[in-house]
Structure formats: C-alpha cells, structure tokens
Short mmCIF file of C-alpha atoms and ligand atoms in Angstrom, two decimals:
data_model
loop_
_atom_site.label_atom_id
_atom_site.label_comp_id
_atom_site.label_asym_id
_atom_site.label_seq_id
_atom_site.Cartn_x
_atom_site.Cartn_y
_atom_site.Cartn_z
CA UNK A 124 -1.67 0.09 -11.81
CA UNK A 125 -4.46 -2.39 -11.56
CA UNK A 126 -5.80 -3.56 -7.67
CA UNK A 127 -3.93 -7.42 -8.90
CA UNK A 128 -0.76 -5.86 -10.10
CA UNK A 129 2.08 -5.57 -7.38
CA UNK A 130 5.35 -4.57 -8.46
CA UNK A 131 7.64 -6.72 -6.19
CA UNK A 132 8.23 -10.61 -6.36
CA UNK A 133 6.75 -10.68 -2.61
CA UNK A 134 7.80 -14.77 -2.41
CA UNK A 135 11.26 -14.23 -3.64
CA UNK A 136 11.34 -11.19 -1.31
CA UNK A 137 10.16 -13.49 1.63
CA UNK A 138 13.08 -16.33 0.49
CA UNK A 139 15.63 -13.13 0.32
CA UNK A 140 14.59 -12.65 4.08
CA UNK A 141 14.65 -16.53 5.27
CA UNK A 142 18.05 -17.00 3.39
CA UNK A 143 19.51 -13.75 3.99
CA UNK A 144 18.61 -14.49 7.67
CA UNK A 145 20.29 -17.87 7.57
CA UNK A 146 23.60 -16.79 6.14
CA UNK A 147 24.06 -13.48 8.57
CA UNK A 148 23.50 -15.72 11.88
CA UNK A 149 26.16 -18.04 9.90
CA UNK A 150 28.63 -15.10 9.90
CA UNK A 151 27.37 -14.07 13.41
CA UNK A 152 27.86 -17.33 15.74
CA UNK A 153 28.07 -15.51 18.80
CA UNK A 154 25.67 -13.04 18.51
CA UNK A 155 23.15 -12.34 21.33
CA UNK A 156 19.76 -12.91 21.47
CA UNK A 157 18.73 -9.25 21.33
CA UNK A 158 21.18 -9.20 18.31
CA UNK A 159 19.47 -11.57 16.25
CA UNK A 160 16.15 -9.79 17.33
CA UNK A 161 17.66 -6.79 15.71
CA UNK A 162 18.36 -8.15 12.57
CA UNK A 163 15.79 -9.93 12.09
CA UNK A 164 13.25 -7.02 13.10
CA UNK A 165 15.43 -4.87 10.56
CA UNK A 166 14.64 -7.24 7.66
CA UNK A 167 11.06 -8.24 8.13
CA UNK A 168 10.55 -4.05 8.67
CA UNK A 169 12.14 -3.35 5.35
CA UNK A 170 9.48 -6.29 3.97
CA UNK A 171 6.64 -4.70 5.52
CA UNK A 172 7.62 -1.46 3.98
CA UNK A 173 7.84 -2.97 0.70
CA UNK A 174 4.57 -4.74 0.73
CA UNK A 175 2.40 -1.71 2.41
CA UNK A 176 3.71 0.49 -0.51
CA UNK A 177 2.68 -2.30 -2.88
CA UNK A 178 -0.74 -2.79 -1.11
CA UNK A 179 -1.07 0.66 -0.88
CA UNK A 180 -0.41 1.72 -4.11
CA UNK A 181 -2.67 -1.41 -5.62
CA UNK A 182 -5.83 1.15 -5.02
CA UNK A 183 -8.50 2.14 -7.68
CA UNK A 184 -8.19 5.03 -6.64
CA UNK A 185 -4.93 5.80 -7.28
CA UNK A 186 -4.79 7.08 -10.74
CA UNK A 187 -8.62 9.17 -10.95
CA UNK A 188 -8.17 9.67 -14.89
CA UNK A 189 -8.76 6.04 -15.11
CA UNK A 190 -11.91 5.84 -12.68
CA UNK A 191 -15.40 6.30 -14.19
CA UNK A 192 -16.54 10.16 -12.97
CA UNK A 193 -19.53 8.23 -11.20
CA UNK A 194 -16.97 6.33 -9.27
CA UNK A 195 -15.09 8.94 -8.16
CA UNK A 196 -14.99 9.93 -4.20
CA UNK A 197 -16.65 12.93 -3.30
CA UNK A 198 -15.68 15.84 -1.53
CA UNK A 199 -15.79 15.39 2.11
CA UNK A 200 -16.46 19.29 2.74
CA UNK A 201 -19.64 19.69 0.56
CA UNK A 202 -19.89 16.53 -0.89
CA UNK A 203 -19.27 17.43 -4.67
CA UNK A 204 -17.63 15.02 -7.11
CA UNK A 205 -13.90 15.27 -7.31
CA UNK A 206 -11.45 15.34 -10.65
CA UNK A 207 -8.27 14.54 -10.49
CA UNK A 208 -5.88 17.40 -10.79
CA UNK A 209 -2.26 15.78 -11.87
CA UNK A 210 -0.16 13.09 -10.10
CA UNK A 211 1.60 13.38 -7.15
CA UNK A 212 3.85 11.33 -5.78
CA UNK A 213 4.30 11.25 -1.28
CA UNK A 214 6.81 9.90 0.90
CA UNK A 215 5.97 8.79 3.91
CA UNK A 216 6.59 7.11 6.78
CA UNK A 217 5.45 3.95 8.21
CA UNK A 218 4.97 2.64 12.08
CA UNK A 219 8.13 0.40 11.55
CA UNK A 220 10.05 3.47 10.34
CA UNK A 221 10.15 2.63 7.03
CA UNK A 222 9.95 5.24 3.98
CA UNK A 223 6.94 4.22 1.93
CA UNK A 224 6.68 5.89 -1.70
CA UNK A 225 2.69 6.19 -2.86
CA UNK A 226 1.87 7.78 -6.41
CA UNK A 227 -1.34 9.38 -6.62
CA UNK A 228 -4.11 11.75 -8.55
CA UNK A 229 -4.14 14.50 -6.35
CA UNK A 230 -7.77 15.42 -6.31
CA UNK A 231 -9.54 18.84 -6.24
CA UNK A 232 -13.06 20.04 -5.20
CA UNK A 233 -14.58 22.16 -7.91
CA UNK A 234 -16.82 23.23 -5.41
CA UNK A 235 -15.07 24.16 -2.38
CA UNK A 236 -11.50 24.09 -3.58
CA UNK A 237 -10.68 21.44 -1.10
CA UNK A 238 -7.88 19.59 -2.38
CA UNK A 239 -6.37 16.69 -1.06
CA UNK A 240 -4.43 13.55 -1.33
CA UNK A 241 -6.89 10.66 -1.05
CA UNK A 242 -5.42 8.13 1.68
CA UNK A 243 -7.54 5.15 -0.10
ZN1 LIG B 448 -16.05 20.52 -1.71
#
C-alpha cells in the first residue's frame, strides 16, 4: 500500500458516527448522561481503531520487497541491513481496546539473526 492510500472512506465513516449518533439518542430519549457518554465513547473508539490501523498500515515500511535495499532499516543489534523475510500479518490491541490488524514484512538480520516486526 502506498503512504496516500487508506483503505476506509474516513469522511463517510465520520458521517456514519454523527448520524448513527443522532438516530440511537432518537431511540434512547431517556437515556442518562453517562449513557450517552457510553455510546458515544463506543463509536468514536471503534473510529479510532479504524483510522490507527489505516495510519498505521500507510508505512513505507510495511511491505520491505518494495523498499530500495539502501532504504531499508537496519538492525538495531549490530546495525546490519535488514531483508524482508515474508509477510506477516499482527493483531493487536489499541489503548481504547480496540483490535487493530497491521500487515507487515517481517524482517530478519543476516547478521545477528535478530528478527523482528518493525513497529514503523
Ligand atoms: Zn543484527
């Protein structure tokens, strides 16, 4: 994926939220204050998931066949170049407790050995 590329509609994703947010306080006239919080911290989490996997994902770094070997991060053990050694793909989990899905080269010192996911 190139840096610009993102694969969600993050504006219709935002209206989703506003409208979405409209309609369940519609169906939820007497809900409480800390109930509305709720929701509304429920949706804009799932949001912030979605766009920190997108932004996250949107690295150079993510696919190393595709990255110039001069570019390429070196090893922070020794210091070596590093080669990408097949894609992985991660789960993980974000502050707002949100699962977060990254796809990357997972990279390989031919040094050291090190190997490693690279968090950039
Ligand atoms: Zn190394």
């Amino acid at each position: 994926m190139q840096p610009e590329d993102f694969d969600r509609d993050w504006e219709a994703a935002s209206k989703e939220l506003l409208i979405g947010m409209k309609a369940w306080r519609k169906e939820h006239k007497h809900a409480t204050l800390s109930e509305i919080e709720a929701e509304l911290d429920r949706r804009m989490r799932a949001l912030r998931g979605d766009m920190l996997e997108d932004l996250a994902q949107a690295s150079e770094l993510a696919d190393l066949r595709a990255v110039a070997e001069e570019a390429r991060p070196v090893c922070p053990q020794c210091g070596a170049r590093l080669g990408p050694r097949g894609q992985e793909t991660r789960t993980l989990r974000t502050d707002g407790e949100h699962e977060i899905t990254l796809e990357r080269s997972y990279v390989v010192c031919p040094h050291c050995q090190t190997g490693f996911f690279p968090p950039r």
